[in-house]
mmCIF file of C-alpha atoms in Angstrom:
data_model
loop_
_atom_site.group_PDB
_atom_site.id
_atom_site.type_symbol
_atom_site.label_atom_id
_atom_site.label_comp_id
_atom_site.label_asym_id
_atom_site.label_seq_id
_atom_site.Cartn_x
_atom_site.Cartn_y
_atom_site.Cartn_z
ATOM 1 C CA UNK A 1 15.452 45.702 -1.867
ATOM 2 C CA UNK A 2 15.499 41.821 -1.979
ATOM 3 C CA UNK A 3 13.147 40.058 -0.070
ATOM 4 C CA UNK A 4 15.755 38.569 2.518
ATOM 5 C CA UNK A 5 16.599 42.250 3.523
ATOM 6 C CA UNK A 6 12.832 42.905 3.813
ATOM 7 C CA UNK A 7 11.936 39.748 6.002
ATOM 8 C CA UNK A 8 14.516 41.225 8.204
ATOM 9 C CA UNK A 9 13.060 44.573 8.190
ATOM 10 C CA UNK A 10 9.862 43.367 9.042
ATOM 11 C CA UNK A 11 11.371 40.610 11.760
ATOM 12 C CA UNK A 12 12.955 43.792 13.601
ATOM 13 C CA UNK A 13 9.646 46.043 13.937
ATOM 14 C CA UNK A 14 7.231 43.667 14.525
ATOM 15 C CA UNK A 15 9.070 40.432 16.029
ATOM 16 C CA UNK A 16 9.440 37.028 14.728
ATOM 17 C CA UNK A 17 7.406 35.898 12.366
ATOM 18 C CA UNK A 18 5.181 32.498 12.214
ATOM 19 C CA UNK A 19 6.169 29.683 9.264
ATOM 20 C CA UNK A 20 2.816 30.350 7.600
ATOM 21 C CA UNK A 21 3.369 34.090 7.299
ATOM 22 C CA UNK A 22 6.842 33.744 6.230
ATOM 23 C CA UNK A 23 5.547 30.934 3.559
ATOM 24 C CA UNK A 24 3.140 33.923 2.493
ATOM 25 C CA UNK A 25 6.031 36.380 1.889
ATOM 26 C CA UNK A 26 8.121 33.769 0.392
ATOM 27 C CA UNK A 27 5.130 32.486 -2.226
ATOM 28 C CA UNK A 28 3.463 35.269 -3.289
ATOM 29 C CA UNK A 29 5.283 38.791 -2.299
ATOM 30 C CA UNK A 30 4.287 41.037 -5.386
ATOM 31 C CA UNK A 31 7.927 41.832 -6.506
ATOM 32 C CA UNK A 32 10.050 38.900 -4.575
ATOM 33 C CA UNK A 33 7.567 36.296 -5.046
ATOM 34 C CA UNK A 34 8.646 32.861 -5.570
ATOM 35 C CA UNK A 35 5.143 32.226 -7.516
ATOM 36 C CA UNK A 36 4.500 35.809 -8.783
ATOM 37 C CA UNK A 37 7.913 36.030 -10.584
ATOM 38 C CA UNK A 38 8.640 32.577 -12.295
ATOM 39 C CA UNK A 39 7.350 29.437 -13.715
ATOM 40 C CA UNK A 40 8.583 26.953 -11.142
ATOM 41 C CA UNK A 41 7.734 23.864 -13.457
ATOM 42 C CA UNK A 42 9.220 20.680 -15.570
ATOM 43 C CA UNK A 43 12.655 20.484 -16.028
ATOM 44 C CA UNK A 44 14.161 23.749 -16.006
ATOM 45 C CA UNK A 45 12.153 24.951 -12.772
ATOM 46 C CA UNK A 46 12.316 23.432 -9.268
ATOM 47 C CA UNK A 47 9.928 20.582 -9.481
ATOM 48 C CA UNK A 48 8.086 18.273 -11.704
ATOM 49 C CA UNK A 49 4.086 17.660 -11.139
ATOM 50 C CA UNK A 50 2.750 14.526 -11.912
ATOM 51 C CA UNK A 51 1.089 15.925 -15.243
ATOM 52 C CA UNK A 52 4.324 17.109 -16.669
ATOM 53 C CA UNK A 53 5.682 13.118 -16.436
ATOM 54 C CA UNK A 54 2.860 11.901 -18.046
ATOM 55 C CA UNK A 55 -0.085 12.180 -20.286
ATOM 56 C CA UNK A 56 -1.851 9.644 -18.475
ATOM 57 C CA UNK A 57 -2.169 10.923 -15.318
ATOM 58 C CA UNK A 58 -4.617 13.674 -16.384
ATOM 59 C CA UNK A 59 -6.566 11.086 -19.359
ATOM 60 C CA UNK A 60 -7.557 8.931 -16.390
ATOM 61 C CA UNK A 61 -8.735 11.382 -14.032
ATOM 62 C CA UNK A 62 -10.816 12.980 -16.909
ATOM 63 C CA UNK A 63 -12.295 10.216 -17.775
ATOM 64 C CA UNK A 64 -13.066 9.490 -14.386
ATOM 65 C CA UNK A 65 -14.821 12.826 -13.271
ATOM 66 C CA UNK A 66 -16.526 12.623 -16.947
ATOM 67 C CA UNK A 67 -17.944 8.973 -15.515
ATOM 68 C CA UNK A 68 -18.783 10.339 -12.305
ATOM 69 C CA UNK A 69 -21.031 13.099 -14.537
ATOM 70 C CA UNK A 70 -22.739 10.540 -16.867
ATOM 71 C CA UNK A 71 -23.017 8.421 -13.000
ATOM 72 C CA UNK A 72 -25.280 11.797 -12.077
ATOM 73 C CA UNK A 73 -27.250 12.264 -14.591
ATOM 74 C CA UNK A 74 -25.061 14.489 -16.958
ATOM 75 C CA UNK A 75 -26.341 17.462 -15.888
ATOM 76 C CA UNK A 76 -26.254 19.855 -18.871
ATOM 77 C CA UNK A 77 -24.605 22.626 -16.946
ATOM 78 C CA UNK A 78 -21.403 21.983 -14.693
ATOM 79 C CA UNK A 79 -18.273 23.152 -13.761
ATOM 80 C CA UNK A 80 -14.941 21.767 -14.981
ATOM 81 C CA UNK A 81 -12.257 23.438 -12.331
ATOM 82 C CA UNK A 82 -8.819 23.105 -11.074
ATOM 83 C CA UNK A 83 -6.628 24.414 -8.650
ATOM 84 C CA UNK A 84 -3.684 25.600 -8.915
ATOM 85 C CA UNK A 85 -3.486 24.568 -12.602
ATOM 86 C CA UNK A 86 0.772 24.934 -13.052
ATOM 87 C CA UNK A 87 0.960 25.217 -16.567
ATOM 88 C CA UNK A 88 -2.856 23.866 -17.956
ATOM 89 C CA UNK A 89 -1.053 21.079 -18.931
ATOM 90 C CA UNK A 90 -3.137 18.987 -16.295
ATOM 91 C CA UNK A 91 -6.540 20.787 -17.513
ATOM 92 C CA UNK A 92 -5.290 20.239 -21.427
ATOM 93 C CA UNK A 93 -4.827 16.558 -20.861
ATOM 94 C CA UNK A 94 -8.395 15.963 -19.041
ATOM 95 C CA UNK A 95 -10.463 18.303 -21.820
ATOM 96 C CA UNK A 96 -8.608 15.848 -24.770
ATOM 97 C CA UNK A 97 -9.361 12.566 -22.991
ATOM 98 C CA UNK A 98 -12.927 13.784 -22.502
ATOM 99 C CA UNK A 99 -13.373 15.164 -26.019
ATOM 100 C CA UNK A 100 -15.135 11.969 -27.267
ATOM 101 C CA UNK A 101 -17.642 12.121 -23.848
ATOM 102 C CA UNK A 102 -21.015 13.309 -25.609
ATOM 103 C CA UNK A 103 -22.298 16.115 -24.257
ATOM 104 C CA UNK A 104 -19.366 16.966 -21.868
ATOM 105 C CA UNK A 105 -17.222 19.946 -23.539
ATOM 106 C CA UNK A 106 -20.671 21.272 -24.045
ATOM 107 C CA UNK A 107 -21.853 21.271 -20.725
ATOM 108 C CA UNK A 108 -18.709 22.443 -19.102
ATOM 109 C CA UNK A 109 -17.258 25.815 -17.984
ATOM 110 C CA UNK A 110 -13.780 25.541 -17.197
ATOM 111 C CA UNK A 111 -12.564 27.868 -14.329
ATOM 112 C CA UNK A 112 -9.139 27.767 -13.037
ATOM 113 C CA UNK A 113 -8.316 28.750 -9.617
ATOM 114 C CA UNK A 114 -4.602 30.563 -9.948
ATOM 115 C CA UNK A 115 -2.868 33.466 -8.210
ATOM 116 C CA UNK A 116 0.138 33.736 -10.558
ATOM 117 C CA UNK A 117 0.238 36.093 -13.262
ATOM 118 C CA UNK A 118 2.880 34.290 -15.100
ATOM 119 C CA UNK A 119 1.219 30.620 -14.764
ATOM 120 C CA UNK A 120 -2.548 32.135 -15.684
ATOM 121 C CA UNK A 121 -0.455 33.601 -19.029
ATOM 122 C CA UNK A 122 0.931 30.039 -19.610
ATOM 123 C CA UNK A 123 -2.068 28.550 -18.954
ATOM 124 C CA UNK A 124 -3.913 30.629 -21.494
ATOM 125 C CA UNK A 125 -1.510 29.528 -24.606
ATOM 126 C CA UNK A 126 -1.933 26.048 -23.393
ATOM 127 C CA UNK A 127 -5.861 25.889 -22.942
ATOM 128 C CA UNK A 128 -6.428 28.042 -26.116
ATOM 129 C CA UNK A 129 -9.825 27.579 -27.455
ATOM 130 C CA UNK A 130 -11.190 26.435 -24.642
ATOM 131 C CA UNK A 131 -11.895 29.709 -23.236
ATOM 132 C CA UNK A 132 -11.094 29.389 -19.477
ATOM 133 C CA UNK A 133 -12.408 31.738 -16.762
ATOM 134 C CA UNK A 134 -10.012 32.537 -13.693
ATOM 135 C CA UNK A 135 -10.881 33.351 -10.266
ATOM 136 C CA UNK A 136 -8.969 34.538 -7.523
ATOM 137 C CA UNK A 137 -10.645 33.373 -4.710
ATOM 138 C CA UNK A 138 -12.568 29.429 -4.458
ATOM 139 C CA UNK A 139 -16.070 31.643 -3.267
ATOM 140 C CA UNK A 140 -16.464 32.757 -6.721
ATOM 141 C CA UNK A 141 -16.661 29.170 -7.560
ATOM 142 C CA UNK A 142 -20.397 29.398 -9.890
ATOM 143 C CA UNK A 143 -23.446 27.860 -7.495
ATOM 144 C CA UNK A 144 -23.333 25.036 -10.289
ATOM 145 C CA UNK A 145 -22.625 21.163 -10.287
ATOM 146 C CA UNK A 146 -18.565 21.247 -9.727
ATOM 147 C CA UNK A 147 -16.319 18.300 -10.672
ATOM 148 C CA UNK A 148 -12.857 19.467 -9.649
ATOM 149 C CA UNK A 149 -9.088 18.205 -9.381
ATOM 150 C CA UNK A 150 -6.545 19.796 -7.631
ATOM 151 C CA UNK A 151 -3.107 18.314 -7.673
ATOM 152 C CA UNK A 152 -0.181 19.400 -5.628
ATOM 153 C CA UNK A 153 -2.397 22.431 -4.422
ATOM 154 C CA UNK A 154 -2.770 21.902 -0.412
ATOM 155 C CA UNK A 155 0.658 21.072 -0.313
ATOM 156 C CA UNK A 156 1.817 24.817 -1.075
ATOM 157 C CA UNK A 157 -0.919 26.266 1.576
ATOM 158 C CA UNK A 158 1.089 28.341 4.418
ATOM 159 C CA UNK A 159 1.434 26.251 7.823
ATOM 160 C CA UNK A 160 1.966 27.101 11.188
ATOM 161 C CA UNK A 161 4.140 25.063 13.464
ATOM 162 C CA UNK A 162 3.866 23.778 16.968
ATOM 163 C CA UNK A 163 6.046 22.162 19.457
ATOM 164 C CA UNK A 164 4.517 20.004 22.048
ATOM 165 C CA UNK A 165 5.389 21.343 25.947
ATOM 166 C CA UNK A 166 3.889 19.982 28.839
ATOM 167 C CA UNK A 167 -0.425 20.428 28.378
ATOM 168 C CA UNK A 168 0.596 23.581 26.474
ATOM 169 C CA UNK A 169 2.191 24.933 22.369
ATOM 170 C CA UNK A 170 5.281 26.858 21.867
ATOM 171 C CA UNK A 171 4.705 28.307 18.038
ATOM 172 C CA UNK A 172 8.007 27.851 15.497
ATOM 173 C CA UNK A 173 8.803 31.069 14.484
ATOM 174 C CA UNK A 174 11.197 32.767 12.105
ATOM 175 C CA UNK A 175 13.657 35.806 13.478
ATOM 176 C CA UNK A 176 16.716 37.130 12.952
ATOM 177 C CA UNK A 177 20.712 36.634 14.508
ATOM 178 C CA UNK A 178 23.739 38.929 13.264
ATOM 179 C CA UNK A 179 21.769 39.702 9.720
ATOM 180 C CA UNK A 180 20.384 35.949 9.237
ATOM 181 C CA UNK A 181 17.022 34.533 9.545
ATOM 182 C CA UNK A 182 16.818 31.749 12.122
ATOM 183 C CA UNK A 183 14.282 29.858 14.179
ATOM 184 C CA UNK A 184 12.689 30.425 17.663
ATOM 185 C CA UNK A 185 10.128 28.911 19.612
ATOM 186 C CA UNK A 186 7.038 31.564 21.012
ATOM 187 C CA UNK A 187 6.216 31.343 24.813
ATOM 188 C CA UNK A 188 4.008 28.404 25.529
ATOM 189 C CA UNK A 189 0.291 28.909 25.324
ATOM 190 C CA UNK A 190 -3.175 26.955 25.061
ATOM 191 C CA UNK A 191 -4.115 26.194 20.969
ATOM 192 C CA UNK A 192 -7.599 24.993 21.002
ATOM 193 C CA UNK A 193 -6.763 23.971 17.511
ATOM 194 C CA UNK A 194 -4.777 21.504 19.285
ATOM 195 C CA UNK A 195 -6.468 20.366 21.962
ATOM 196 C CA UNK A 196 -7.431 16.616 20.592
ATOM 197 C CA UNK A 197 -3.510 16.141 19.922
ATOM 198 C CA UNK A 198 -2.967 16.301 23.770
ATOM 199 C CA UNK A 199 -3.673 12.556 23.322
ATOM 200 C CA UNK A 200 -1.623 11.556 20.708
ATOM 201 C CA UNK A 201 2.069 13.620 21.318
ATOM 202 C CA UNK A 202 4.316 13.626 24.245
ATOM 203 C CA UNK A 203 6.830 17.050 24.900
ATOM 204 C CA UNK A 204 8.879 17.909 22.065
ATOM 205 C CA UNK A 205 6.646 16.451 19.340
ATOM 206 C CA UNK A 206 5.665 18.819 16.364
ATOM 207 C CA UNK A 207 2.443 19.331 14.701
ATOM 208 C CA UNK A 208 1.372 21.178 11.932
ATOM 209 C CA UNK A 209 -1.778 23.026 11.328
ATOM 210 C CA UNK A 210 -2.975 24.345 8.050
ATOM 211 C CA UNK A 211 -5.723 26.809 8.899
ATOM 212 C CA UNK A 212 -5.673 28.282 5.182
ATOM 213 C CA UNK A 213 -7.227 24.968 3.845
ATOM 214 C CA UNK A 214 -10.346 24.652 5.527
ATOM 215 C CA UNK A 215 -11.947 27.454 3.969
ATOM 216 C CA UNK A 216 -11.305 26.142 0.611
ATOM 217 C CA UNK A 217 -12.308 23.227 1.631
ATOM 218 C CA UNK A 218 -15.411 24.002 3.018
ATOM 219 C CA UNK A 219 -16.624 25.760 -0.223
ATOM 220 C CA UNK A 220 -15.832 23.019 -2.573
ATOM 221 C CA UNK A 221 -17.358 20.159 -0.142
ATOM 222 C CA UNK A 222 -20.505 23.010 -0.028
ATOM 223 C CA UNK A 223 -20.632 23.394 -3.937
ATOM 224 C CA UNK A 224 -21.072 19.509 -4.632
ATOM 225 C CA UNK A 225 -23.222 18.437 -1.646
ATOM 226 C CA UNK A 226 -25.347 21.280 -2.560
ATOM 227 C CA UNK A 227 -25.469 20.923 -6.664
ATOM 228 C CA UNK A 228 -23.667 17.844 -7.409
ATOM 229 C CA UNK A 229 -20.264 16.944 -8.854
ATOM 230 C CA UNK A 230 -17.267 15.025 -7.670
ATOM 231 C CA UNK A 231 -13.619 16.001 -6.286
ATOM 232 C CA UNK A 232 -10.567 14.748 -6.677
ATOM 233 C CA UNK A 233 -7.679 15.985 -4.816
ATOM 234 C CA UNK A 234 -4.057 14.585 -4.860
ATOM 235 C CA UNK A 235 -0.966 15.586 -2.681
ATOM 236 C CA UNK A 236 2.037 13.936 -0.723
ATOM 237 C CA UNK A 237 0.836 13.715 2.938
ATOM 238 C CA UNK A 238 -0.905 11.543 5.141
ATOM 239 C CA UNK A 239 -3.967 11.136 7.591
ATOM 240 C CA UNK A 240 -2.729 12.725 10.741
ATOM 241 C CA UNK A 241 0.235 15.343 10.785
ATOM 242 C CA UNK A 242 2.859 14.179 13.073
ATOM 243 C CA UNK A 243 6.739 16.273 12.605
ATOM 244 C CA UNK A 244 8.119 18.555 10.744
ATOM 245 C CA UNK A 245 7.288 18.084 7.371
ATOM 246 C CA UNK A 246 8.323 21.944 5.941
ATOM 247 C CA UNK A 247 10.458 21.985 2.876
ATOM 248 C CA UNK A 248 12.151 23.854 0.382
ATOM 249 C CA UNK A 249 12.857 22.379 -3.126
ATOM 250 C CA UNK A 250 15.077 24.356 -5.989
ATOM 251 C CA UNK A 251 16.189 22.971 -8.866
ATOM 252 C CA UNK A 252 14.976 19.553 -7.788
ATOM 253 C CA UNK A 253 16.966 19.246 -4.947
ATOM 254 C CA UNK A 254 15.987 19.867 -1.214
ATOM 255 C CA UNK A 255 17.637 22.840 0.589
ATOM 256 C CA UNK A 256 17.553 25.516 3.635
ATOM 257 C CA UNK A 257 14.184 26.830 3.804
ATOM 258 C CA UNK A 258 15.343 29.740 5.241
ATOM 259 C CA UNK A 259 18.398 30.284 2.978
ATOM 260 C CA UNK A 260 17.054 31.565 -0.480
ATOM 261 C CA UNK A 261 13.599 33.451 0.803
ATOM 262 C CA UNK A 262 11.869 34.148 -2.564
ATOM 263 C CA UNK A 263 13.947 31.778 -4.562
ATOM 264 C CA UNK A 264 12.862 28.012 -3.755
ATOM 265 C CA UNK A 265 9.749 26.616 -3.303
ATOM 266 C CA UNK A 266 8.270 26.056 -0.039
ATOM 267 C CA UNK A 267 5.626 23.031 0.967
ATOM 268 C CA UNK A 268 4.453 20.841 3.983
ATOM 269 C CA UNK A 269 3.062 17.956 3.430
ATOM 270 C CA UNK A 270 -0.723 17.850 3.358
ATOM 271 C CA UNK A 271 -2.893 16.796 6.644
ATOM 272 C CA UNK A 272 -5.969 14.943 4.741
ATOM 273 C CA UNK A 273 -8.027 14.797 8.021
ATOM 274 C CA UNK A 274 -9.193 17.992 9.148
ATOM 275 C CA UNK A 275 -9.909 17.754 5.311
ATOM 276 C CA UNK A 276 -12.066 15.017 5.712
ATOM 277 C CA UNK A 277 -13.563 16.263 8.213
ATOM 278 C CA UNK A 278 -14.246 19.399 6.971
ATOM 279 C CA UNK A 279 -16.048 17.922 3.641
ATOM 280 C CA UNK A 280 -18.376 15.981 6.335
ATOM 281 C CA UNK A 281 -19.389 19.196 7.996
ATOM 282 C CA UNK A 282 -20.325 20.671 4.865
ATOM 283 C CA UNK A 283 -22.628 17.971 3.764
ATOM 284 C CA UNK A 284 -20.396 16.227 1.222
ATOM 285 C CA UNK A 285 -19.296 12.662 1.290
ATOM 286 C CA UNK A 286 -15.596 11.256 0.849
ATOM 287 C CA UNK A 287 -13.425 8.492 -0.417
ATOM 288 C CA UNK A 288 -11.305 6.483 1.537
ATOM 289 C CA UNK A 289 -7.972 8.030 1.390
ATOM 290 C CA UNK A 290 -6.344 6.258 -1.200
ATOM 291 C CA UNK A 291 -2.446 5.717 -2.658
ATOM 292 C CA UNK A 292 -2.173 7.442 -5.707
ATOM 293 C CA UNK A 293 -0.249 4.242 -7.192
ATOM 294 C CA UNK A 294 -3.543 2.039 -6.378
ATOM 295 C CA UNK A 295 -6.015 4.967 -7.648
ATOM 296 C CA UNK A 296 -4.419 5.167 -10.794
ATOM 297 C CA UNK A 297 -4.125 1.055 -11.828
ATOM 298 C CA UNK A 298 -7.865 0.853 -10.852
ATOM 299 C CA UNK A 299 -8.265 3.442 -13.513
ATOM 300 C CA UNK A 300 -6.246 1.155 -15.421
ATOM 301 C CA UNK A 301 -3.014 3.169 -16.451
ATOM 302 C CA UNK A 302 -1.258 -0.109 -17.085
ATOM 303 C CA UNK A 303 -3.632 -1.024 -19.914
ATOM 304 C CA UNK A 304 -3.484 2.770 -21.016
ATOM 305 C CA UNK A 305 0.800 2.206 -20.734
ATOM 306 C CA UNK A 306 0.802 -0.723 -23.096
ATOM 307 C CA UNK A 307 -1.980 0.917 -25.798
ATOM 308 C CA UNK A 308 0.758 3.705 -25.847
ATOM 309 C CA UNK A 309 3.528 1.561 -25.852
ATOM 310 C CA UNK A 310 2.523 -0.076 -28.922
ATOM 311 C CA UNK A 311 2.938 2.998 -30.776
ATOM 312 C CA UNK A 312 7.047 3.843 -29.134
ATOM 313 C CA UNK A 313 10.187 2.504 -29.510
ATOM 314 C CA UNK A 314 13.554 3.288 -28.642
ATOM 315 C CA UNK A 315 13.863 6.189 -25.737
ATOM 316 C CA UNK A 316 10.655 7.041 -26.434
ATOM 317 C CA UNK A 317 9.238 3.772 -25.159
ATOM 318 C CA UNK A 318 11.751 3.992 -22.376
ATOM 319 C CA UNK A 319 10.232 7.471 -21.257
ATOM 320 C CA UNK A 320 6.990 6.197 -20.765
ATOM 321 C CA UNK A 321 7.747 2.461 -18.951
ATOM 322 C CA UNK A 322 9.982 5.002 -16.413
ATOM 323 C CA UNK A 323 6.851 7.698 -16.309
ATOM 324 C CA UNK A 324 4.936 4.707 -15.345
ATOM 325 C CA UNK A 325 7.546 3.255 -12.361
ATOM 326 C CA UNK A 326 7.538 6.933 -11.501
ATOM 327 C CA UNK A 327 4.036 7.447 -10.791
ATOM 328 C CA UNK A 328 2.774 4.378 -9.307
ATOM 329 C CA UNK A 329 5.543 2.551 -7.839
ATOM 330 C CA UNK A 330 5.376 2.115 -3.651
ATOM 331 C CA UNK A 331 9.033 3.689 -3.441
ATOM 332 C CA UNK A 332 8.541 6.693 -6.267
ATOM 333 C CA UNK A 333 5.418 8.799 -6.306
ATOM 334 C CA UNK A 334 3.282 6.055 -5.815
ATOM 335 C CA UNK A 335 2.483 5.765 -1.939
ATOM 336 C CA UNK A 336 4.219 9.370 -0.931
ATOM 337 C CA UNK A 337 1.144 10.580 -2.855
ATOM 338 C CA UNK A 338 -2.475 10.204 -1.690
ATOM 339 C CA UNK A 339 -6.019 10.814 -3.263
ATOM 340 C CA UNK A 340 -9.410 11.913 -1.584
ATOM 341 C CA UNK A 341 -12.389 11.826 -3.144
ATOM 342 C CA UNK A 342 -15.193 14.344 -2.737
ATOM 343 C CA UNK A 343 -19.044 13.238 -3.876
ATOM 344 C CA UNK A 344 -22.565 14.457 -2.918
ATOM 345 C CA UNK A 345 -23.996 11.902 0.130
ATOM 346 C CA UNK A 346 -26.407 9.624 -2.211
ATOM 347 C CA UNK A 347 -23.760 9.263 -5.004
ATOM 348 C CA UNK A 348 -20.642 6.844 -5.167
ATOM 349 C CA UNK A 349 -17.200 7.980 -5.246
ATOM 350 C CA UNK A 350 -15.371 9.125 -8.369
ATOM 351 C CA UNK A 351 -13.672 5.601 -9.807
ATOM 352 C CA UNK A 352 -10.888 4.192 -8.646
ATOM 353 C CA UNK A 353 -11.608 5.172 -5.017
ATOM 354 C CA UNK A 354 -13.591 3.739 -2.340
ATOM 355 C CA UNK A 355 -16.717 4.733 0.125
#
């Protein structure tokens, strides 16, 4: 049975189905899954991470959490974690860049945070000898000092989707015409969820709510305002989630969301806010939100791009002046992408962002 034909199934005996459950299906269905069955990364998957353009991108935020521990007091027992790790190939570059760090590969335990079988069996070949630990849920997370990265992972949470009508929400949903999925609106209802965006949306607006990311949130913000650490969390979004920002991406183009179920990769941009706002209730500080292009030349990837340079030529050198464009500039990955800090209340923000 291919997951299309059991959406449908499952459409016609219990109703239409909300975006977020439908992402579920979509992402992680044990057979059908886009995540369970394939490695969706570099340039023969669907999408390229900022770690797969360049080396530099995880050297500089290694060497920035590795400051923020020495900032702390080194303590001689932390945790090194990431989630959503794609291939290691983020985790690989921080652990080399922090190699020379005294004290720091010997006081870590890396845990990665991953729900694929096939990406935890890539990241095992790429991490080898480090001897990572995987957990499938962010509460097993050790009660330990926790300096953390997680890039492109709140993107690929599951949303739900509401339309603005009258002082009331009609939910998006996902059902079924003549043997194709299509969308719906619910009846209209009260979302307490959504009761502050009364203020800011008039009828017909849409606004997205990720309930799957405060939890996660809320444990990480709990683990460093309780033991110490620093976060640093990057993703395409924005402050306040305003349209429709659900979208499917395969073989590096956008398409139908609804066309390939199982086959494409589904995301929503990322609502840092309720975020933010979540770290506060836990007791954990935060960063400005910050554009990934200005977080990374305060960590000085320019000077890092011309040490490197010196040693290219030809395409090679090429490569690495376009990885650099790519990443920082305002119209590439540089302002689409945003970074938020996480640090315990009497400490300072991981470098290269803000109080």
């Amino acid at each position: 049975m291919t997951l299309k034909k059991h959406l449908l199934e499952r459409i016609a005996q219990d109703g239409p189905m909300s975006v977020a459950d439908y992402t579920t299906e979509c992402m992680l269905h044990p057979t059908h899954g886009y995540y369970t069955t394939r490695d969706p990364l570099g340039v023969k998957g669907d999408f390229v991470t900022a770690p797969e353009i360049s080396q530099m991108f995880g050297e500089l935020i290694g060497l920035a959490l590795a400051q923020s521990w020495q900032d702390q007091g080194h303590p001689e027992h932390f945790v090194l974690a990431e989630l959503g790790p794609g291939r290691g190939t983020l985790m690989a570059d921080i652990l080399r860049a922090t190699a020379r760090v005294p004290g720091f590969h010997d006081a870590a335990e890396v845990v990665l945070f991953e729900a694929s079988p096939t990406l935890r069996a890539i990241q095992a070949k790429t991490l080898k000898g480090h001897e990572p630990r995987w957990i499938g849920s962010v509460a097993d997370l050790p009660e330990a000092p926790l300096y953390l990265v997680a890039n492109e992972f709140f993107d690929a949470l599951p949303v739900r989707q509401f339309v603005r009508d009258g002082n009331g929400w009609r939910e998006r949903l996902i059902g079924s015409e003549d043997g194709a999925l299509t969308w719906g609106l619910g009846p209209q209802a009260e979302q307490v969820a959504l009761k502050d965006r009364l203020n800011d949306t008039k009828d017909g607006d849409l606004v997205e709510l990720c309930a799957a990311a405060i939890p996660i949130i809320t444990v990480i913000a709990g683990r460093i305002g309780t033991h110490g650490g620093a976060g640093v969390i990057v993703d395409y979004g924005d402050w306040h989630s305003q349209g429709d920002t659900f979208q499917a991406v395969q073989a590096h183009e956008h398409c139908d969301p609804l066309a390939m179920p199982g086959k494409a990769d589904l995301t929503a941009h990322v609502d840092f806010e309720p975020l933010a706002l979540a770290t506060r209730a836990a007791g954990c500080a935060h960063s400005r939100l910050t554009s990934q292009g200005v977080f990374l030349e305060r960590l000085g990837i320019t000077a890092r791009a011309q040490a490197l340079a010196t040693q290219l030529d030809g395409p090679k050198h090429d490569e690495l002046v376009a990885a650099h464009r790519r990443l920082t500039h305002p119209e590439e990955m540089g302002n689409l992408f945003k970074v938020l800090g996480l640090y315990p209340s009497p400490s300072s923000p991981p470098p290269g962002l803000e109080p």
